[in-house]
Tab-separated table of C-alpha atoms in Angstrom:
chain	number	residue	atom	x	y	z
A	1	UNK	CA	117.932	46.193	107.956
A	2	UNK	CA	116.485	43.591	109.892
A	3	UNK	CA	115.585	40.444	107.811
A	4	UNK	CA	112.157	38.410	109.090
A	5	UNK	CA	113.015	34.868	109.007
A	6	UNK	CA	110.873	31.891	108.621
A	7	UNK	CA	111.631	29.107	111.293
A	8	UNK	CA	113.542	26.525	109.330
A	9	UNK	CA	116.352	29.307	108.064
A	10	UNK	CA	116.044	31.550	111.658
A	11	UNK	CA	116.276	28.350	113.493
A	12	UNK	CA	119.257	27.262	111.640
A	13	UNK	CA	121.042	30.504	112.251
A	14	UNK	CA	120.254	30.657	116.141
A	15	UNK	CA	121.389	27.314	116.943
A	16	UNK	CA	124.697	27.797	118.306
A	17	UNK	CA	123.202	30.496	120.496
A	18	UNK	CA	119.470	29.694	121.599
A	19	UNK	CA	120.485	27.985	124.908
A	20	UNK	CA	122.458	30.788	126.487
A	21	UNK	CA	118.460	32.425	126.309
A	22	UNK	CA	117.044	29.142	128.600
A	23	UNK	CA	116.015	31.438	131.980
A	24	UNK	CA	114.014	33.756	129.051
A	25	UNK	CA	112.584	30.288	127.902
A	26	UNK	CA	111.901	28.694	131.086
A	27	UNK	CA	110.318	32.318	132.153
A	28	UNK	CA	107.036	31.092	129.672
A	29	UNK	CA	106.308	28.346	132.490
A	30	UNK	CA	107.456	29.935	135.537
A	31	UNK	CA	107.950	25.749	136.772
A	32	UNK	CA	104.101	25.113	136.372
A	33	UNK	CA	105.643	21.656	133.976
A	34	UNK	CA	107.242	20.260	136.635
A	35	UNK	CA	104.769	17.983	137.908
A	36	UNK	CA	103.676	16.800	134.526
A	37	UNK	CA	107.241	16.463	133.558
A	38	UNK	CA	107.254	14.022	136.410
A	39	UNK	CA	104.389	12.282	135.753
A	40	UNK	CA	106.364	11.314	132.054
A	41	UNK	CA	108.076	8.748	134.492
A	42	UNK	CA	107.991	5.269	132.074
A	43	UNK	CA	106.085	6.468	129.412
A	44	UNK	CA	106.547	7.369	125.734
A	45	UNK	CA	106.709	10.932	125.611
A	46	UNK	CA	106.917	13.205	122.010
A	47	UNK	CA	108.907	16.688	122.507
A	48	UNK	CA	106.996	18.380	119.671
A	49	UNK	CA	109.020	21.548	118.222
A	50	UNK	CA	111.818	19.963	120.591
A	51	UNK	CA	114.841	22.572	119.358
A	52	UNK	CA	118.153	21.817	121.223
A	53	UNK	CA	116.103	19.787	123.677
A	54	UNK	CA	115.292	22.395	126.986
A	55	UNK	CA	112.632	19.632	127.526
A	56	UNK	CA	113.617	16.820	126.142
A	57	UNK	CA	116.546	16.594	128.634
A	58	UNK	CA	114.071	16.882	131.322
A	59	UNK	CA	111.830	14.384	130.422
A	60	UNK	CA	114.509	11.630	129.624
A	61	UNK	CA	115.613	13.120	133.372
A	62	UNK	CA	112.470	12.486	134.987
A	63	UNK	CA	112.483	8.544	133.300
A	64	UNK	CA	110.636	9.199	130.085
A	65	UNK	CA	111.049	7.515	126.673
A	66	UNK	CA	111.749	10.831	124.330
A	67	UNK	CA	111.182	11.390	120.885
A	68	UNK	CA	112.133	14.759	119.608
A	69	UNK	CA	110.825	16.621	116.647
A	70	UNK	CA	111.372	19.579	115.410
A	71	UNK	CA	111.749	20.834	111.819
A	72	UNK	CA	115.170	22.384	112.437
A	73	UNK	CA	118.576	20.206	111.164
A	74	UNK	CA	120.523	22.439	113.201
A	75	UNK	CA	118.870	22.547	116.370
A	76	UNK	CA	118.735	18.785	116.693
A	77	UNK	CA	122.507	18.599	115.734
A	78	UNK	CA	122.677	20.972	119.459
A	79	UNK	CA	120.074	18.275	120.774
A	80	UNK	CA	122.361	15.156	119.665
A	81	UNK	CA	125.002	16.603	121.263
A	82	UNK	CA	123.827	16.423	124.660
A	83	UNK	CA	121.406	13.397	124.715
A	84	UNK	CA	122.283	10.087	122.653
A	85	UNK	CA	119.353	8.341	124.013
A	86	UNK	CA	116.380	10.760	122.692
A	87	UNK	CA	115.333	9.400	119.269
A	88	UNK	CA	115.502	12.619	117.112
A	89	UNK	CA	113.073	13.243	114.409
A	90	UNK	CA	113.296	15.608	111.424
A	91	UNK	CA	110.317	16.920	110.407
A	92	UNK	CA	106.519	19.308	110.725
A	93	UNK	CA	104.632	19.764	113.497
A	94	UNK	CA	101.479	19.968	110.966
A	95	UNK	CA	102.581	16.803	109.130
A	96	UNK	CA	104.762	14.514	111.575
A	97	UNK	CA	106.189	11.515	110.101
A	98	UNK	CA	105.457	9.370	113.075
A	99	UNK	CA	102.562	6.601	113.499
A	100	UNK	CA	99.071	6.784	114.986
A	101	UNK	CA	97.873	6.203	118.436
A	102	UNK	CA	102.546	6.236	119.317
A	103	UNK	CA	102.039	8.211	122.772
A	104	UNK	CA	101.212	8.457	126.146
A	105	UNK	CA	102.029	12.424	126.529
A	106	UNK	CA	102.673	15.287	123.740
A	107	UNK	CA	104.820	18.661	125.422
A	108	UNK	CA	105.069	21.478	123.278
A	109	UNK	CA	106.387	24.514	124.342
A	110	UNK	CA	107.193	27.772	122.343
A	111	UNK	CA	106.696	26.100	119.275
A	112	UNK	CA	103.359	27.159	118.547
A	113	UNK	CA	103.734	30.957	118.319
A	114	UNK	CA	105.682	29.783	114.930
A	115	UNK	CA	102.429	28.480	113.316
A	116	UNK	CA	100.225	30.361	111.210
A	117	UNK	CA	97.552	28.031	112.000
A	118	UNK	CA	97.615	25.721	114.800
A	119	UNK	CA	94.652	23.304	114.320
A	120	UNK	CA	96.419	21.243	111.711
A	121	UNK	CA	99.045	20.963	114.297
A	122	UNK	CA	96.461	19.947	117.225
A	123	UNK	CA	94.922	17.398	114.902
A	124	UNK	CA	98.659	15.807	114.608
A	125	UNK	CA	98.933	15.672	117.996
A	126	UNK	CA	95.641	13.969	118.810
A	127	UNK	CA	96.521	11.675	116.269
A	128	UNK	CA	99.950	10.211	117.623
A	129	UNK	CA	98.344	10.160	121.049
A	130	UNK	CA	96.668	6.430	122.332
A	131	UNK	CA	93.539	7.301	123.968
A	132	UNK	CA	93.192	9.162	127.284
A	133	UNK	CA	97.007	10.152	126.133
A	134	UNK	CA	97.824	13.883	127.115
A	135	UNK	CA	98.851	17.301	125.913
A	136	UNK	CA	101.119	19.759	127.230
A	137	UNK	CA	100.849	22.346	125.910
A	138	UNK	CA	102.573	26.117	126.338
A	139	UNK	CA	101.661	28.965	124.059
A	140	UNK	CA	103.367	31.862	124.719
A	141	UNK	CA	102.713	35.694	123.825
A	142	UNK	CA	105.447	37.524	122.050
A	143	UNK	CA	104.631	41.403	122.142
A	144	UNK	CA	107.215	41.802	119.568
A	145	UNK	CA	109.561	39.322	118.147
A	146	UNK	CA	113.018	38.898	119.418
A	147	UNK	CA	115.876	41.073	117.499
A	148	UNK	CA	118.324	38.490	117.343
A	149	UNK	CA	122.175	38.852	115.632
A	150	UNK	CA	125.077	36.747	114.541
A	151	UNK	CA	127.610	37.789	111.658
A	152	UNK	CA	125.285	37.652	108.766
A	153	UNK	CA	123.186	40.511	110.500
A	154	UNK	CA	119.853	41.317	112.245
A	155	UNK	CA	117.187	38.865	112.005
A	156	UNK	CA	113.565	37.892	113.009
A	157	UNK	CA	112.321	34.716	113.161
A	158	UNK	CA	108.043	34.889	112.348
A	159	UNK	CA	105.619	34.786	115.224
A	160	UNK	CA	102.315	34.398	115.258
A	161	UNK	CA	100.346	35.664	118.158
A	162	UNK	CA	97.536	32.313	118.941
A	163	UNK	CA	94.811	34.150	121.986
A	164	UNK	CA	93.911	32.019	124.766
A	165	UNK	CA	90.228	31.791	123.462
A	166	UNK	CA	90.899	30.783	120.354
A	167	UNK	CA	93.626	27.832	121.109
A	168	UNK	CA	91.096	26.693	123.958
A	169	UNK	CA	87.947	26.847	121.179
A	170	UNK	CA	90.007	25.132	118.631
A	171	UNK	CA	91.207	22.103	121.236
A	172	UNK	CA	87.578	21.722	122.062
A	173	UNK	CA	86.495	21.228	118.261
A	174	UNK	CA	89.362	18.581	118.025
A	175	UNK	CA	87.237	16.878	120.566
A	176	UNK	CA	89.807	16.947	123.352
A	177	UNK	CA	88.928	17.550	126.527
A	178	UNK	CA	90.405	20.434	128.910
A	179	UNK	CA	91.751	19.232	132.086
A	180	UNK	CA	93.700	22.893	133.322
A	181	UNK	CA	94.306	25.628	131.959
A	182	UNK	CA	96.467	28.125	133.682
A	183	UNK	CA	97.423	31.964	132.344
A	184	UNK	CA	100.755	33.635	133.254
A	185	UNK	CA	100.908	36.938	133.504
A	186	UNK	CA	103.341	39.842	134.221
A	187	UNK	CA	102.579	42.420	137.144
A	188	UNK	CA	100.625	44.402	134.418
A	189	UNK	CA	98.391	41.727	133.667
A	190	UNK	CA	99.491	41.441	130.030
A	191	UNK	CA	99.388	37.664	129.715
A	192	UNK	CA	102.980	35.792	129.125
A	193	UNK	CA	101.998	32.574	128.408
A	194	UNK	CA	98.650	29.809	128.327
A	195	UNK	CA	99.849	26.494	129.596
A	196	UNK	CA	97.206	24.087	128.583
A	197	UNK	CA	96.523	20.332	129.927
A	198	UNK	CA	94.430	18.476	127.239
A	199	UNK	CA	93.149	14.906	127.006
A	200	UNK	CA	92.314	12.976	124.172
């Protein structure tokens, strides 16, 4: 039997594992972050659902000042491990224990296929932005959740499928403004991914 997870408790179980899965991950943005990951040169830059860091090591990479957050213990532990100059926050993407008006640029990849509802978590975001700060964001398409497996058994961790219309509809009610939007698909056309640029 295959157990459906919730992401605190499936993240905590694929820790030790999640970053031998990074080409699957970096497959979502097929390198269309590179040049904003580069334009987080000298500014203060939140990785929001960070996990064990896939972007956070980037940014720091590229010159950014990195917070992450992310709601899993364990997957920051993984994060800690590689980067001891990332401030690491515990804590919800819909309620993030960090100030107003904090930073420059919000990334967020993969995390928000997790949310049931995602404009609580858009309304964080355009809250710990300064004005004319930016977000990055990826929202990928999971056809069917990964099967994943350690020695407890077989596991799901919940997804929620977020259409392209409805993120872009939802970021425009927030009042931010869309500056790209790009939509990547596989040779069928079924869509992979919605990598959106969004201004406050």
């Amino acid at each position: 039997m295959t157990k459906k997870l919730d992401s605190q408790e499936g993240y905590a179980r694929f820790a030790s594992t999640y970053d031998s899965n990074e080409k699957y991950w970096n497959s979502f943005e097929k390198l269309n972050l590179i040049p904003h990951i580069k334009s987080a040169k000298g500014k203060k830059v939140l990785d929001a659902g960070a996990g064990t860091g896939r972007l956070s090591v980037k940014l720091i990479n590229a010159g950014a000042d990195v917070t992450a957050l992310d709601i899993s213990t364990e997957m920051l532990a993984v994060l800690k491990s590689k980067k001891d100059d990332i401030e690491i926050v515990e804590g919800e993407l819909e309620d993030m224990p960090l100030e107003d008006e904090t930073f420059d640029m919000v990334f967020s990849s993969l995390a928000l296929v997790h949310l049931k509802k995602i404009e609580p978590f858009l309304d964080e975001c355009y809250r710990v932005l300064k004005d004319d700060g930016k977000l990055v964001l990826v929202n990928v398409h999971y056809r069917k959740p990964m099967v994943l497996k350690d020695e407890k058994g077989k596991y799901t961790i919940k997804c929620y499928n977020h259409f392209p219309r409805h993120v872009r509809e939802a970021a425009e009610e927030l009042a931010y403004g869309i500056e790209d939007e790009i939509i990547v698909t596989e040779g069928d056309d079924v869509w992979v991914s919605q990598i959106l640029i969004l201004k406050k």
